[in-house]
Coordinates of C-alpha atoms in Angstrom, one line a residue:
Chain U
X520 CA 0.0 0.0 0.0
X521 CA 2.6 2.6 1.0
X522 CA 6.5 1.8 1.3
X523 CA 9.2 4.4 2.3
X524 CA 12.7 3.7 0.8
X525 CA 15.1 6.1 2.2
X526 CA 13.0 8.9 2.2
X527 CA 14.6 12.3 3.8
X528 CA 12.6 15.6 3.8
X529 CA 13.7 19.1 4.3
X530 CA 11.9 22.5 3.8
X531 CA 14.1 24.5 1.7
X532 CA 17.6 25.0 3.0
X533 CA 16.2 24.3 6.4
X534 CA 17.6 20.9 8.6
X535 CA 16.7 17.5 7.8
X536 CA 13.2 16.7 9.1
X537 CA 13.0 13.5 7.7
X538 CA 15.8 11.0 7.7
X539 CA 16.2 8.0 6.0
X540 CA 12.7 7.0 6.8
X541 CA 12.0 3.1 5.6
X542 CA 8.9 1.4 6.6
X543 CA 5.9 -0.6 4.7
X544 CA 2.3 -0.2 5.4
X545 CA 0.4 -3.4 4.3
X546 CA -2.7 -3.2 3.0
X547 CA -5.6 -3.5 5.7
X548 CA -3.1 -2.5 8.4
X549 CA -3.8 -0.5 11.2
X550 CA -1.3 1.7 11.9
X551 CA -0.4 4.6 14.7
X552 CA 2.3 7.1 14.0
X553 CA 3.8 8.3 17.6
X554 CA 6.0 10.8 18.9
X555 CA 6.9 14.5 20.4
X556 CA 5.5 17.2 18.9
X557 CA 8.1 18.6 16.6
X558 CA 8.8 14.8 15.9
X559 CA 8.1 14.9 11.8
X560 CA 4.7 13.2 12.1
X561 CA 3.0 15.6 9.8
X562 CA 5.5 16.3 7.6
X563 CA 5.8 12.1 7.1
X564 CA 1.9 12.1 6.4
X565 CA 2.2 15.3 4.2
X566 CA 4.4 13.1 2.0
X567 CA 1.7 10.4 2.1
X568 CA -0.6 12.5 1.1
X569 CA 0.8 13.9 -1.6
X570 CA 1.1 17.4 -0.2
X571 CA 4.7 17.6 -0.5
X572 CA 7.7 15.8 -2.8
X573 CA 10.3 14.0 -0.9
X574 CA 13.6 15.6 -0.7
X575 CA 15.2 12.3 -1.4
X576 CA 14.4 8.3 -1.2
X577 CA 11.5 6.4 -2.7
X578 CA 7.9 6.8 -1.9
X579 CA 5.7 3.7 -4.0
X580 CA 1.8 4.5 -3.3
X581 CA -0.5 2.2 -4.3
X582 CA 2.0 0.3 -6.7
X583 CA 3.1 4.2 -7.9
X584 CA 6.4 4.7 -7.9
X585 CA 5.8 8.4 -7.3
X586 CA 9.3 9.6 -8.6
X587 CA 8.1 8.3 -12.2
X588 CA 4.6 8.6 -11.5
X589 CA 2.7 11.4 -14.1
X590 CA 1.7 14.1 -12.6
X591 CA -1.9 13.7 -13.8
X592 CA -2.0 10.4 -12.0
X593 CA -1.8 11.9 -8.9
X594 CA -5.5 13.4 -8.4
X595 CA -6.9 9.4 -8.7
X596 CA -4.2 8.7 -6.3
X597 CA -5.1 11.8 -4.1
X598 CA -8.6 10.1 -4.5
X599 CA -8.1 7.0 -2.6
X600 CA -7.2 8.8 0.4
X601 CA -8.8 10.3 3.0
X602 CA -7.1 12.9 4.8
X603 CA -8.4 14.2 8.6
X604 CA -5.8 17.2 9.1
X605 CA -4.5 18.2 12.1
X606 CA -6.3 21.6 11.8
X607 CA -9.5 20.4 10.0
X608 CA -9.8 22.8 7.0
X609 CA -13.3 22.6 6.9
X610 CA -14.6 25.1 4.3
X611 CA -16.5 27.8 6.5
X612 CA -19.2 29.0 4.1
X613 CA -20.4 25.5 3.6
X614 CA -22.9 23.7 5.8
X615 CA -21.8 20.7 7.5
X616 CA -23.6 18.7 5.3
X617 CA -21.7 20.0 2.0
X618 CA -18.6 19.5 3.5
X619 CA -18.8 16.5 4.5
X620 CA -20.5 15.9 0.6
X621 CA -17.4 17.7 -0.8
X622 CA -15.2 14.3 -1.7
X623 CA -18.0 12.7 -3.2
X624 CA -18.7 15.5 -5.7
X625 CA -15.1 15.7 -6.5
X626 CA -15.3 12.2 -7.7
X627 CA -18.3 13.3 -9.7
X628 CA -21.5 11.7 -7.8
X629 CA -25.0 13.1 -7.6
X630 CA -26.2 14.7 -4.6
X631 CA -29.2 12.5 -4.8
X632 CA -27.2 9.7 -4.6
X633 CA -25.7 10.0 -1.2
X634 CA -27.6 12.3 0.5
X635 CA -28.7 9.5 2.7
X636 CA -25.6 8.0 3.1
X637 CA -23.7 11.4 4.3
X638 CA -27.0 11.8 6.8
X639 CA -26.3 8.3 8.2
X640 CA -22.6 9.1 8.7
X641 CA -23.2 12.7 10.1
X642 CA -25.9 10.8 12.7
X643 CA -23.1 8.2 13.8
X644 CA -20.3 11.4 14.3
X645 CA -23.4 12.2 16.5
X646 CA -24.0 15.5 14.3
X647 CA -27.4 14.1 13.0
X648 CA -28.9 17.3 13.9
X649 CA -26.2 20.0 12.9
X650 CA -26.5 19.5 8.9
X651 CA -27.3 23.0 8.1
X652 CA -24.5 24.5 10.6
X653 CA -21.5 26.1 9.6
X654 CA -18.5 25.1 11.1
X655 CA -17.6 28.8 12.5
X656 CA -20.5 28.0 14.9
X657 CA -19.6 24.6 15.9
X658 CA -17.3 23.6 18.9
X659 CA -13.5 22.1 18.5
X660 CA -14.4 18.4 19.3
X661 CA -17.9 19.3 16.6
X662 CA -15.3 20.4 13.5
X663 CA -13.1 17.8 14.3
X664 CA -16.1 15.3 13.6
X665 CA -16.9 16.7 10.8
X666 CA -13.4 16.4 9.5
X667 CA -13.4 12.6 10.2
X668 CA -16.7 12.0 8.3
X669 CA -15.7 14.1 5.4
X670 CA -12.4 11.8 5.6
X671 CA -14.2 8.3 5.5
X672 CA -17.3 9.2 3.5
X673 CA -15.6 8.2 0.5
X674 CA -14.3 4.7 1.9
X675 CA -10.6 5.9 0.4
X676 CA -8.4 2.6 0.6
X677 CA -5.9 4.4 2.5
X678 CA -7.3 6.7 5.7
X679 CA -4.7 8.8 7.1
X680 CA -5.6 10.6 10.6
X681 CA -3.2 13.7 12.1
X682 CA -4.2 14.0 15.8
X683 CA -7.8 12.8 15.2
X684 CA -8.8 12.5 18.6
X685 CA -7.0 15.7 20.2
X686 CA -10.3 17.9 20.5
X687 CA -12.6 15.5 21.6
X688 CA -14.1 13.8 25.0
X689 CA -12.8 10.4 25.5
X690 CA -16.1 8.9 24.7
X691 CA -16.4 10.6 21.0
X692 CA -13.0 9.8 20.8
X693 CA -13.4 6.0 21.7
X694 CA -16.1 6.2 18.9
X695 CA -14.4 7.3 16.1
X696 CA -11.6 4.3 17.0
X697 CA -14.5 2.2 16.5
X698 CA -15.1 4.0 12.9
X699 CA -11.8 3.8 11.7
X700 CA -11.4 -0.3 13.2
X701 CA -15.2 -0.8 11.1
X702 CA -13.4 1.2 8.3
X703 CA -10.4 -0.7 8.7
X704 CA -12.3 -3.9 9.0
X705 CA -13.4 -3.7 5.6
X706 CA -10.4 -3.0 4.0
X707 CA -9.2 0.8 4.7
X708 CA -5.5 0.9 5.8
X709 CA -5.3 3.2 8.3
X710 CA -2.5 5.4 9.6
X711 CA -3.2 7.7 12.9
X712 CA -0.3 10.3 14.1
X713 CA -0.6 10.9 17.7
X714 CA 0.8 11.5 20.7
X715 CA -2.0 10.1 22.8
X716 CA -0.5 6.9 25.0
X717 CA -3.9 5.9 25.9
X718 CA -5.3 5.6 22.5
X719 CA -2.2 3.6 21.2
X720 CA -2.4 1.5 24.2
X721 CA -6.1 1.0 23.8
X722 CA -5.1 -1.1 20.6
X723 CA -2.9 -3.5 19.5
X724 CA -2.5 -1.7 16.5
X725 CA 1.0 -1.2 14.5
X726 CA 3.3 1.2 15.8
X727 CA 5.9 3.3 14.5
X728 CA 8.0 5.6 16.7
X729 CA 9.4 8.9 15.0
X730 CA 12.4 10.4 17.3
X731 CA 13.8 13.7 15.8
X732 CA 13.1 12.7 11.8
X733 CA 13.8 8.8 12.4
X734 CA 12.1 6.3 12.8
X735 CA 13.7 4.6 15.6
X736 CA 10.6 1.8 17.1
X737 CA 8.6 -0.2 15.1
X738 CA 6.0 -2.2 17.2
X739 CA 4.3 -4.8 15.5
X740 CA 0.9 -5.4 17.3
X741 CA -2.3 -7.5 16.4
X742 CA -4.9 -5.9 14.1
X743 CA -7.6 -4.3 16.1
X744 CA -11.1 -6.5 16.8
Chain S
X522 CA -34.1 20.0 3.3
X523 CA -30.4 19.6 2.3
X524 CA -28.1 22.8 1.5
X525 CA -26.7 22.3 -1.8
X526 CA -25.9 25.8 -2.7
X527 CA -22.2 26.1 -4.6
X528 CA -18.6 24.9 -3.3
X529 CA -17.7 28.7 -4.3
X530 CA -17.6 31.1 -1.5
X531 CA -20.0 34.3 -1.3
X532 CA -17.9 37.2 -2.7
X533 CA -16.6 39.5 0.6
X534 CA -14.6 42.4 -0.1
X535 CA -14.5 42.5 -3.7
X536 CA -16.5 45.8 -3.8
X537 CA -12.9 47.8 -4.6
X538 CA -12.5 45.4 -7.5
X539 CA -15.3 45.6 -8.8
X540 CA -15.5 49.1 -9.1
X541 CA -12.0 49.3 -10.3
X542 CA -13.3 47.0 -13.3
X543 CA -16.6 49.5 -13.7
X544 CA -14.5 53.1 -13.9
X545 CA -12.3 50.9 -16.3
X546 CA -14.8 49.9 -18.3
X547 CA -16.3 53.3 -18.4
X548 CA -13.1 55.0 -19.8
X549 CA -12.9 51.8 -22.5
X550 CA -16.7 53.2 -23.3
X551 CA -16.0 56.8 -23.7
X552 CA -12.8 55.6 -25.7
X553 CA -14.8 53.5 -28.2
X554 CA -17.6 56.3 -28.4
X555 CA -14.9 58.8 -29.2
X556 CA -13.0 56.8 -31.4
X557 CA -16.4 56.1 -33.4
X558 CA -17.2 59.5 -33.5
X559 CA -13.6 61.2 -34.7
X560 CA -14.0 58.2 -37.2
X561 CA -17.2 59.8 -38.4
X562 CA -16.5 62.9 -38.5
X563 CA -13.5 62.5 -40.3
X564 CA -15.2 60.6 -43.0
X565 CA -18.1 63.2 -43.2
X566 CA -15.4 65.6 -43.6
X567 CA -13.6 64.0 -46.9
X568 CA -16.7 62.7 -48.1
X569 CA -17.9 66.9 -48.1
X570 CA -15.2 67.9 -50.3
X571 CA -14.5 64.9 -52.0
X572 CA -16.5 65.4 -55.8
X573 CA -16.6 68.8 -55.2
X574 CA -14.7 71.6 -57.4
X575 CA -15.0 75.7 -56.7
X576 CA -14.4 78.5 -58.3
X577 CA -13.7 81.8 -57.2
X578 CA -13.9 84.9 -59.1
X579 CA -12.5 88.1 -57.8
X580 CA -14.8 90.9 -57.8
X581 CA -14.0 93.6 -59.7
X582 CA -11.7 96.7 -58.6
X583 CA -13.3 99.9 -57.1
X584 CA -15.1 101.9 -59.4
X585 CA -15.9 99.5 -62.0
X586 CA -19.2 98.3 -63.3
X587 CA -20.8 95.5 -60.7
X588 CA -21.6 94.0 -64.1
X589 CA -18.5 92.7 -65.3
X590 CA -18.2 89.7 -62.2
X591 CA -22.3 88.6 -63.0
X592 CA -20.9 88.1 -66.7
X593 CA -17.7 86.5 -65.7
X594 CA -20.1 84.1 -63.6
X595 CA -22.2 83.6 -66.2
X596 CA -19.1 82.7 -68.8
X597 CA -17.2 80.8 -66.3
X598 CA -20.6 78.5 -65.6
X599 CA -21.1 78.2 -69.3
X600 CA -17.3 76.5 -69.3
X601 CA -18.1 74.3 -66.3
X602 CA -21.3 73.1 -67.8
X603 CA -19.9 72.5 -71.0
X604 CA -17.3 70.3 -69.6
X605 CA -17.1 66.5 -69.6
X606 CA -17.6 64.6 -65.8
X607 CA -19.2 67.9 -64.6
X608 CA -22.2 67.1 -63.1
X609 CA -23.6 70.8 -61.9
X610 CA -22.5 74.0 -61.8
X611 CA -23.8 76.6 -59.4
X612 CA -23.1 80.3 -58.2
X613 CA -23.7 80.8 -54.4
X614 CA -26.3 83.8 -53.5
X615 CA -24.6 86.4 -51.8
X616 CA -27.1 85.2 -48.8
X617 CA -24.9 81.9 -49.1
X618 CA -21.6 83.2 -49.7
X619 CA -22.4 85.8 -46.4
X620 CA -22.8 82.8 -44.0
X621 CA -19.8 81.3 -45.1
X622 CA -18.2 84.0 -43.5
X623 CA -19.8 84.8 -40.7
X624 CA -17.9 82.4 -38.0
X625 CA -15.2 85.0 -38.7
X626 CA -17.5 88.3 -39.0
X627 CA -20.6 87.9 -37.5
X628 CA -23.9 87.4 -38.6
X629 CA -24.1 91.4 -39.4
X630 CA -24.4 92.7 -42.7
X631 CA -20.6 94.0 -42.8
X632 CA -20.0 91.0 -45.0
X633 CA -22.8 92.0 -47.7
X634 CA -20.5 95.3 -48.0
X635 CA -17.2 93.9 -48.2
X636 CA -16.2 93.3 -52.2
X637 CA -16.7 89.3 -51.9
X638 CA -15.4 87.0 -54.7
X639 CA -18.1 85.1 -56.1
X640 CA -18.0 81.1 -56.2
X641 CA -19.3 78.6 -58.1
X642 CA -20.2 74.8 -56.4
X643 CA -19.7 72.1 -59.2
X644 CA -20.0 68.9 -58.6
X645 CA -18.5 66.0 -60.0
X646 CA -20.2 63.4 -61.5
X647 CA -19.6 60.3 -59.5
X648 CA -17.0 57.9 -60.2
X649 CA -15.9 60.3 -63.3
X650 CA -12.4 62.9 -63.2
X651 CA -11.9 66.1 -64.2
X652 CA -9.1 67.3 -66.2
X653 CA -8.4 70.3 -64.1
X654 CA -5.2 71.8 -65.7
X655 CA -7.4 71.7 -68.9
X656 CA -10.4 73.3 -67.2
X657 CA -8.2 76.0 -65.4
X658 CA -6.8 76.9 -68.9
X659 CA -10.7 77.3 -70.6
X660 CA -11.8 79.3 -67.8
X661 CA -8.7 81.3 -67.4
X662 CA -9.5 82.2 -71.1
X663 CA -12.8 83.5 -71.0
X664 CA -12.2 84.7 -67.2
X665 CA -8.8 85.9 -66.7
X666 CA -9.2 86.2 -62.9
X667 CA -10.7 82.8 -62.0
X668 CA -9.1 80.5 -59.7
X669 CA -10.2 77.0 -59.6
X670 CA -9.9 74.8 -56.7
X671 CA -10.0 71.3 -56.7
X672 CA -9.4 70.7 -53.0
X673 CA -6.7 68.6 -53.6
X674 CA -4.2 69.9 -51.1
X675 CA -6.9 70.7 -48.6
X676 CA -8.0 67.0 -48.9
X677 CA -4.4 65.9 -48.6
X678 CA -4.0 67.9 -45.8
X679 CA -7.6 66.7 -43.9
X680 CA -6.6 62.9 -44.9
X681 CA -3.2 63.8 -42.4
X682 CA -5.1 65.2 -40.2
X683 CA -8.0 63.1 -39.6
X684 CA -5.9 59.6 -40.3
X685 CA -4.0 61.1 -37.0
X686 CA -7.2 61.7 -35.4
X687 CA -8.7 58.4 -36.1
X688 CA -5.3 56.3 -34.9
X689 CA -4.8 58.4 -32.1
X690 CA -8.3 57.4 -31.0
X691 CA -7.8 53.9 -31.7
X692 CA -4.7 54.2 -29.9
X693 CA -6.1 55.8 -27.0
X694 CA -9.1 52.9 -27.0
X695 CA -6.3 50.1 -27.4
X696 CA -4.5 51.1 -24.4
X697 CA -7.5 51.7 -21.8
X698 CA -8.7 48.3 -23.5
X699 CA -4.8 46.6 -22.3
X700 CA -5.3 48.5 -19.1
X701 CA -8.6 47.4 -18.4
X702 CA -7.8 43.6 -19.5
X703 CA -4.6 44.2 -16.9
X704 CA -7.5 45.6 -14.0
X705 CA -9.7 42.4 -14.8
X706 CA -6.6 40.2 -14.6
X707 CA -5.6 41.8 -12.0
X708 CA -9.3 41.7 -9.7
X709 CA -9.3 37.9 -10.5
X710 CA -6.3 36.8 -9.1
X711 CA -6.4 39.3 -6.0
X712 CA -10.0 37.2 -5.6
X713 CA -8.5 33.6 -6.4
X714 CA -5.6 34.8 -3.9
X715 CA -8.5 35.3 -1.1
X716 CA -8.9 31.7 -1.8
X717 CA -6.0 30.2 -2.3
X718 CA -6.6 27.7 1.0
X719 CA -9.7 26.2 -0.8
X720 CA -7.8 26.0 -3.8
X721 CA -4.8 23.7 -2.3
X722 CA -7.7 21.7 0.1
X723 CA -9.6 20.8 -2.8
X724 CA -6.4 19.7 -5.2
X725 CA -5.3 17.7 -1.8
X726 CA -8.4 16.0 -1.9
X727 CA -7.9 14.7 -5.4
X728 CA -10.2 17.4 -7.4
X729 CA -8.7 17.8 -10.9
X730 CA -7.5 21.4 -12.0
X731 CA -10.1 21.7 -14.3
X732 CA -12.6 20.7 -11.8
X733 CA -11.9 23.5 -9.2
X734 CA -11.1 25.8 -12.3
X735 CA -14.8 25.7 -13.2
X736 CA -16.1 26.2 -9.4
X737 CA -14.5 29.9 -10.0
X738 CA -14.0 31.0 -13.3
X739 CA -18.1 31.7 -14.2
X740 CA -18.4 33.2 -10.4
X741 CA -15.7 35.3 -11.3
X742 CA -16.5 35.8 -15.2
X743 CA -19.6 37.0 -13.8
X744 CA -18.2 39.6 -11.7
X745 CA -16.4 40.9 -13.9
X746 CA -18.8 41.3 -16.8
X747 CA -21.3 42.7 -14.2
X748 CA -19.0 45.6 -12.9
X749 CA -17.8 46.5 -16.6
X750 CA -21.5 46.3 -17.9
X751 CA -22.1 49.1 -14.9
X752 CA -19.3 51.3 -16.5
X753 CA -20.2 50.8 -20.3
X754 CA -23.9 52.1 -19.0
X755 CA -22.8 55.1 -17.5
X756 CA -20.4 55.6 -20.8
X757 CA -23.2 55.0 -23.2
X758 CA -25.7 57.1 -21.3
X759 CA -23.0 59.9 -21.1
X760 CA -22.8 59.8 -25.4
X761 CA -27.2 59.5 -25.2
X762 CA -26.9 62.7 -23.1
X763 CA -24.3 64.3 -25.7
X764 CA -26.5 63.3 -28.5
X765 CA -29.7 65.4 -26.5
X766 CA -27.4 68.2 -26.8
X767 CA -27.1 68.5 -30.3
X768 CA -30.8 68.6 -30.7
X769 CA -30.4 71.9 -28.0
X770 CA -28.2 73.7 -30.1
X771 CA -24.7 72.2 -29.7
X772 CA -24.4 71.8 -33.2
X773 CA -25.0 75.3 -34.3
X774 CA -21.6 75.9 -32.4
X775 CA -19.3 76.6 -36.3
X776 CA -17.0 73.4 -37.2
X777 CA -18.1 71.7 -34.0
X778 CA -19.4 68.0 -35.5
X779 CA -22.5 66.2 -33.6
X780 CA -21.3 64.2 -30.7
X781 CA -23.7 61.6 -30.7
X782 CA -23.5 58.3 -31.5
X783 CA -26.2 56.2 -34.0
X784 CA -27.8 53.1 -32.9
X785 CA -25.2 51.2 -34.8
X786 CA -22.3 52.4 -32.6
X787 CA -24.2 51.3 -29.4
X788 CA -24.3 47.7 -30.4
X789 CA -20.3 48.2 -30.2
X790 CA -20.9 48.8 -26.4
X791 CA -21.7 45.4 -25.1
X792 CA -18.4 44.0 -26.4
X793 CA -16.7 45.5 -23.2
X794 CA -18.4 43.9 -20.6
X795 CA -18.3 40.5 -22.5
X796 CA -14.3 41.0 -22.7
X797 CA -14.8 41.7 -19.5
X798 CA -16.0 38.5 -18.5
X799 CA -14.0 36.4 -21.1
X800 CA -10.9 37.8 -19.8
X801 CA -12.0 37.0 -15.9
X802 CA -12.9 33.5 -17.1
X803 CA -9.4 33.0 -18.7
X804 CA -7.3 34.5 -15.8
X805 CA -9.6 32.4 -13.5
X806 CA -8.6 29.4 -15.4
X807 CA -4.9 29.8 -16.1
X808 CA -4.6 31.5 -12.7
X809 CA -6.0 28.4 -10.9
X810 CA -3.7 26.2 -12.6
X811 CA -0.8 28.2 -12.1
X812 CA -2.2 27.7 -8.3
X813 CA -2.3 24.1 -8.3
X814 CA 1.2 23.3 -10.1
X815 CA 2.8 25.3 -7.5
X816 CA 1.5 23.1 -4.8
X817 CA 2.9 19.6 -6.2

């Protein structure tokens, strides 16, 4: 699904955040990206993503090589994920609703044909009720939900989650675990950064450990029930 | 009942834009109407004299008999009709010949005392020529004072002169038409650069170039044409109010043409504000791409 081959990463002239980074993600895996703030986590999902070339190494994504991959492949790549970023970027003039609806009419579906579907998802972020609201007027924890619905509405093969759980109680945040496991349950691979110990250890999950720009632990756990 | 209004954003804080596009679009308007007028009046001008041949014979000196320059006339019209491609020949009525000069002298009757030459009009007959070195010899024969004019240098000169005119306005149009392409450009981008967040989310989400091109370039095509079509008005009602003035007397003012534009030159008018719009719909397009090949 994703492999890393010597991947380093800088901004510019700037330091090395990324350092000979090697590491496979199988497909179906379930997968937590830990360490310190500061640690490269987003800058190694960015890279996923597709947000950002490497500065060196190999990146293959979905069988893509990416450093021979065309250019105009990458939207249909960009396609099969689903991003929940760290600071949401929910589109504020849009209702919940739409932007939660915004993937699918990227990939060219019908409103009629999943309005009910984005309903039922909304309803099980427990934001049945808040379809019209914009996100300006909704709290942290509410935006973040939004972001992770808008993230898995799709069903993207790969699911990749920056903090996901950092504005929420732990009983939303125990649900959307159980979202990603159903997603990952029928086939998503998903990778979560965080620096929450008690999620991680609330799974047995994958783990990898970034110290500084290297990827120092890799814990290989049991797939979550 | 489910919001599906558009993925584009309302449009906050464009109000300096737009009405940067509309006083553009005005000046392009009162560009166009003056280069359509200075193009009519310089072919009403040539077209006046063009055909046209006159002949002027001095009046006789002090003293003599008034009766010498009406038999002149009368000899030096008999030479004019008699010659081939000359379609009429006419002597101007001292009534005639006195309004010529009044820009210069006043409507008074000083110029009815002042020893006038008399001219003959003759016009040409269409499409023929006049041998006028042969026709100046003839009349120089039978009226040894006669001058004949065939306009040619004045026409040479008015050709300069209004050729100069007409480029200059066509100059003048192209440049406020550059400058208000370069203000449309301009609007767009400073609006695309409002959303330039969107832009990269929606590329990051796998939308193709051409698909969040299209999510701006009509909103912004649209604002665009809307603000020039505001200016183009004003310009067009500015040449409707010119034109009421030379119904009021304007055009009794000597040498100063009508201002006002026909029916014809109006349907020239909408062409601004649908540049207007074509040219936000390109910059939107090209502008978003540039946007998105930046970001990788």
């Amino acid at each position: 699904m994703v492999r890393f081959e010597n991947v380093g990463m800088r901004y510019g002239s700037g330091p090395e955040v990324l350092r000979d980074v090697n590491f496979v993600l199988e497909p179906g895996s379930f997968t937590f990206l830990t360490g310190l703030s500061g640690a490269g986590k987003t800058t190694l999902l960015k890279l996923i993503y597709l947000a950002e070339p490497p500065s060196r190494g190999l990146i293959t994504l979905f069988e893509y090589d990416l450093a021979v991959a065309k250019r105009s492949d990458f939207p249909a790549l960009r396609r099969r994920i689903g991003v929940v970023f760290q600071d949401f970027r929910l589109l504020d003039h849009l209702s919940v609703f739409d932007n939660v609806a915004l993937p699918l009419k990227i990939a060219g579906s019908r409103t009629a044909d999943f309005t009910e579907d984005v309903r039922e998802l909304l309803g099980w972020v427990g934001l049945g009720d808040r379809l019209q609201a914009k996100p300006p007027t909704l709290s942290g924890g509410e935006q973040q939900r939004v972001a992770i619905a808008r993230a898995v509405v799709a069903r993207p093969d790969l699911l990749i989650a920056d903090e996901p759980t950092g504005n929420v109680d732990p009983e939303i945040g125990t649900r959307i675990l159980r979202l990603f496991n159903e997603l990952n349950r029928f086939g998503t691979t998903v990778l979560i950064a965080t620096h929450d110990r008690a999620l991680v250890e609330s799974t047995e999950a994958d783990e990898m450990r970034l110290v500084e720009g290297r990827l120092v632990q890799l814990r290989k756990g049991r797939r979550p029930a | 009942m489910i919001d599906n209004h558009p993925i584009m954003p309302p449009a906050e804080g464009t109000k300096p834009l737009d009405l940067m596009i509309a006083v553009m679009a005005l000046l392009a308007g009162l560009a166009l109407g003056a280069s359509l007028i200075a193009d009519r009046v310089a072919t009403n001008w040539q077209s006046g004299l063009s055909g046209k041949l006159t002949v002027q014979i001095l009046p006789p000196a002090q003293g003599t008999a008034d009766d010498g320059l009406k038999l002149e006339t009368e000899a030096a019209l008999k030479v004019l009709r008699a010659t081939p491609g000359i379609a009429r020949a006419r002597a101007l009525s001292m009534r005639e010949q006195a309004s010529l000069v009044s820009p210069w002298l006043g409507q008074d009757d000083i110029a009815a005392e002042l020893p006038l030459p008399q001219l003959i009009d003759a016009d040409v007959v269409p499409g023929k020529s006049v041998d006028t070195a042969e026709l100046k010899r003839r009349l120089k024969a039978v009226v040894p004072d006669a001058l004949l004019d065939d306009h040619a240098g004045w026409m040479e000169r008015l050709r300069d002169v209004t050729g100069g005119v007409i480029w200059s306005a066509y100059g003048i149009l192209l440049l406020i038409a550059v400058a208000t392409a370069a203000a449309v450009s301009f609007a767009t981008k400073a609006r695309l650069d409002a959303h330039r967040d969107m832009v990269e989310l929606l590329h990051l989400m796998g939308a193709q170039s051409a698909f969040i091109a299209r999510i701006f370039e009509w909103q912004y095509a649209r604002a665009a044409a809307l603000a020039a079509a505001a200016g183009t008005l004003a310009a067009a009602l500015f040449f409707i109010a010119i034109g009421g003035m030379d119904s009021v007397g304007i055009e009794a003012v000597p040498f100063l043409p009508p201002l006002g534009l026909s029916p014809v030159d109006f349907m020239f008018f909408p062409a601004i504000p649908l540049s207007a719009g074509l040219i936000g719909l390109v910059t939107a397009r090209l502008s978003v791409w540039s946007a998105v090949s930046k970001i990788y």
